[in-house]
Coordinates of C-alpha atoms in Angstrom, one line a residue:
X1 CA 175.7 174.1 -33.6
X2 CA 174.8 170.3 -33.5
X3 CA 171.3 171.3 -36.0
X4 CA 173.6 173.4 -38.2
X5 CA 175.6 169.9 -38.5
X6 CA 172.3 167.6 -38.9
X7 CA 171.2 170.7 -41.8
X8 CA 174.7 170.3 -43.9
X9 CA 174.3 166.5 -43.3
X10 CA 171.0 166.8 -45.1
X11 CA 171.9 168.8 -48.2
X12 CA 171.2 172.3 -47.2
X13 CA 174.1 175.4 -46.8
X14 CA 173.2 176.1 -43.4
X15 CA 175.2 179.4 -42.2
X16 CA 174.8 180.6 -38.1
X17 CA 174.6 183.5 -36.1
X18 CA 175.6 184.1 -32.6
X19 CA 173.1 186.6 -31.7
X20 CA 170.2 188.7 -33.9
X21 CA 173.1 191.8 -34.6
X22 CA 174.9 188.7 -36.7
X23 CA 171.8 187.3 -38.0
X24 CA 170.7 191.0 -39.4
X25 CA 174.2 191.1 -41.0
X26 CA 174.2 188.0 -42.8
X27 CA 170.9 188.2 -44.7
X28 CA 171.6 191.8 -45.8
X29 CA 174.8 189.8 -46.8
X30 CA 173.8 186.7 -48.0
X31 CA 170.4 185.3 -50.1
X32 CA 169.0 183.2 -47.5
X33 CA 165.9 180.8 -47.9
X34 CA 164.8 180.3 -44.8
X35 CA 165.7 181.3 -41.0
X36 CA 165.4 179.1 -38.0
X37 CA 165.7 181.0 -34.9
X38 CA 165.3 180.4 -31.4
X39 CA 162.7 182.9 -30.0
X40 CA 165.1 183.7 -26.6
X41 CA 168.1 184.9 -28.1
X42 CA 171.0 186.7 -25.8
X43 CA 170.7 190.0 -27.4
X44 CA 166.9 190.7 -28.7
X45 CA 163.5 188.6 -28.7
X46 CA 163.2 186.1 -31.6
X47 CA 159.6 187.3 -33.0
X48 CA 161.5 190.9 -33.1
X49 CA 164.1 189.1 -35.1
X50 CA 161.7 187.8 -37.3
X51 CA 159.9 190.7 -37.7
X52 CA 162.6 193.1 -39.0
X53 CA 164.5 190.1 -40.6
X54 CA 161.0 189.4 -42.8
X55 CA 159.9 193.2 -43.4
X56 CA 163.7 193.7 -44.5
X57 CA 164.7 191.2 -46.6
X58 CA 160.9 189.2 -46.7
X59 CA 162.3 186.4 -45.2
X60 CA 160.4 183.3 -43.4
X61 CA 161.3 181.4 -40.9
X62 CA 161.2 178.5 -38.5
X63 CA 160.5 179.7 -34.5
X64 CA 162.5 177.2 -32.2
X65 CA 161.3 177.2 -28.7
X66 CA 161.0 175.1 -25.3
X67 CA 158.1 176.9 -24.0
X68 CA 154.7 176.4 -25.3
X69 CA 153.5 179.6 -24.8
X70 CA 155.9 181.3 -26.8
X71 CA 155.1 179.5 -29.5
X72 CA 151.5 181.1 -30.0
X73 CA 153.4 184.4 -30.8
X74 CA 155.7 182.7 -33.2
X75 CA 153.1 181.4 -35.3
X76 CA 152.0 184.9 -36.3
X77 CA 152.5 185.4 -40.1
X78 CA 153.1 188.8 -40.1
X79 CA 156.0 188.3 -38.6
X80 CA 157.4 186.1 -41.1
X81 CA 157.2 182.9 -39.2
X82 CA 155.5 179.8 -41.3
X83 CA 156.5 176.6 -38.9
X84 CA 157.2 176.6 -34.9
X85 CA 158.9 173.8 -32.8
X86 CA 158.8 173.3 -29.5
X87 CA 161.8 171.1 -27.7
X88 CA 163.2 169.1 -27.5
X89 CA 163.0 167.7 -31.2
X90 CA 164.3 164.9 -33.3
X91 CA 166.4 165.5 -35.6
X92 CA 164.0 164.0 -38.3
X93 CA 161.5 166.8 -36.8
X94 CA 163.7 169.4 -37.6
X95 CA 164.4 168.1 -41.2
X96 CA 160.7 167.9 -41.4
X97 CA 159.4 170.9 -40.1
X98 CA 162.2 172.7 -42.4
X99 CA 161.5 170.8 -45.9
X100 CA 157.7 171.5 -44.9
X101 CA 158.2 175.4 -44.1
X102 CA 160.6 175.7 -47.4
X103 CA 157.2 174.2 -49.4
X104 CA 155.1 176.8 -47.8
X105 CA 156.8 179.4 -48.7
X106 CA 157.5 178.7 -52.2
X107 CA 153.8 177.9 -52.9
X108 CA 153.1 181.8 -51.8
X109 CA 152.2 184.5 -54.1

Protein backbone atom coordinates (compact mmCIF):
# COMPACT_ATOMS: atom_id res chain seq x y z
CA UNK A 1 0.00 0.00 0.00
CA UNK A 2 3.05 2.25 0.23
CA UNK A 3 3.12 2.51 -3.55
CA UNK A 4 -0.54 3.53 -3.62
CA UNK A 5 0.16 6.32 -1.13
CA UNK A 6 3.16 7.45 -3.18
CA UNK A 7 1.11 7.57 -6.36
CA UNK A 8 -1.73 9.47 -4.70
CA UNK A 9 0.79 12.04 -3.49
CA UNK A 10 1.89 12.43 -7.11
CA UNK A 11 -1.65 13.18 -8.24
CA UNK A 12 -2.78 9.75 -9.42
CA UNK A 13 -6.16 8.26 -8.61
CA UNK A 14 -5.40 4.79 -7.26
CA UNK A 15 -7.46 1.68 -6.59
CA UNK A 16 -5.95 -1.31 -4.82
CA UNK A 17 -6.85 -4.98 -5.01
CA UNK A 18 -5.91 -7.70 -2.54
CA UNK A 19 -5.91 -10.42 -5.19
CA UNK A 20 -6.51 -11.15 -8.87
CA UNK A 21 -10.25 -11.70 -8.51
CA UNK A 22 -10.64 -8.31 -6.86
CA UNK A 23 -8.60 -6.70 -9.64
CA UNK A 24 -10.81 -8.29 -12.30
CA UNK A 25 -13.95 -7.07 -10.54
CA UNK A 26 -12.61 -3.54 -10.21
CA UNK A 27 -11.60 -3.42 -13.86
CA UNK A 28 -15.11 -4.46 -14.86
CA UNK A 29 -16.69 -1.73 -12.74
CA UNK A 30 -14.27 1.21 -13.18
CA UNK A 31 -12.47 3.24 -15.82
CA UNK A 32 -8.84 2.12 -15.50
CA UNK A 33 -5.92 3.71 -17.35
CA UNK A 34 -3.09 1.45 -16.18
CA UNK A 35 -2.61 -1.65 -14.05
CA UNK A 36 0.43 -2.08 -11.79
CA UNK A 37 0.68 -5.72 -10.77
CA UNK A 38 3.13 -7.93 -9.03
CA UNK A 39 3.82 -11.09 -11.00
CA UNK A 40 3.44 -13.28 -7.95
CA UNK A 41 -0.04 -12.95 -6.54
CA UNK A 42 -1.68 -14.93 -3.74
CA UNK A 43 -4.35 -16.45 -5.98
CA UNK A 44 -2.94 -16.32 -9.49
CA UNK A 45 0.01 -15.60 -11.75
CA UNK A 46 0.32 -11.87 -12.60
CA UNK A 47 1.01 -12.59 -16.28
CA UNK A 48 -2.26 -14.54 -16.53
CA UNK A 49 -4.11 -11.74 -14.73
CA UNK A 50 -2.73 -9.12 -17.11
CA UNK A 51 -3.60 -11.29 -20.10
CA UNK A 52 -7.23 -11.47 -18.89
CA UNK A 53 -7.38 -7.72 -18.16
CA UNK A 54 -5.89 -6.96 -21.57
CA UNK A 55 -8.24 -9.31 -23.45
CA UNK A 56 -11.42 -8.37 -21.55
CA UNK A 57 -10.88 -4.63 -21.09
CA UNK A 58 -7.99 -3.62 -23.38
CA UNK A 59 -5.88 -2.68 -20.36
CA UNK A 60 -2.11 -2.32 -20.25
CA UNK A 61 0.13 -2.58 -17.25
CA UNK A 62 3.40 -2.34 -15.44
CA UNK A 63 4.78 -5.57 -14.02
CA UNK A 64 6.46 -5.62 -10.62
CA UNK A 65 8.75 -8.52 -9.85
CA UNK A 66 11.53 -9.51 -7.51
CA UNK A 67 13.05 -11.95 -9.98
CA UNK A 68 14.72 -10.98 -13.24
CA UNK A 69 13.66 -14.27 -14.87
CA UNK A 70 10.00 -13.35 -14.25
CA UNK A 71 10.60 -10.06 -16.05
CA UNK A 72 11.16 -11.83 -19.36
CA UNK A 73 7.67 -13.32 -19.31
CA UNK A 74 6.15 -10.01 -18.31
CA UNK A 75 7.50 -7.93 -21.17
CA UNK A 76 5.37 -9.77 -23.69
CA UNK A 77 3.23 -7.07 -25.25
CA UNK A 78 0.50 -9.55 -26.12
CA UNK A 79 -0.41 -9.95 -22.45
CA UNK A 80 -0.58 -6.18 -22.00
CA UNK A 81 2.54 -5.31 -20.03
CA UNK A 82 4.34 -2.26 -21.41
CA UNK A 83 6.95 -1.83 -18.64
CA UNK A 84 8.65 -3.98 -15.99
CA UNK A 85 10.05 -2.93 -12.61
CA UNK A 86 12.44 -5.29 -10.84
CA UNK A 87 12.37 -4.87 -7.07
CA UNK A 88 13.70 -3.26 -5.04
CA UNK A 89 12.61 0.03 -6.59
CA UNK A 90 12.73 3.61 -5.42
CA UNK A 91 9.65 5.83 -5.32
CA UNK A 92 11.12 7.92 -8.13
CA UNK A 93 11.55 4.81 -10.32
CA UNK A 94 7.92 3.82 -9.77
CA UNK A 95 6.62 7.24 -10.79
CA UNK A 96 8.98 7.45 -13.78
CA UNK A 97 7.97 4.03 -15.11
CA UNK A 98 4.27 4.73 -14.66
CA UNK A 99 4.58 8.03 -16.50
CA UNK A 100 6.50 6.30 -19.29
CA UNK A 101 3.88 3.54 -19.50
CA UNK A 102 1.04 6.04 -19.73
CA UNK A 103 2.81 7.85 -22.59
CA UNK A 104 3.44 4.52 -24.32
CA UNK A 105 -0.23 3.58 -24.06
CA UNK A 106 -1.34 6.98 -25.38
CA UNK A 107 0.95 6.54 -28.39
CA UNK A 108 -0.61 3.21 -29.37
CA UNK A 109 -3.11 3.21 -32.25
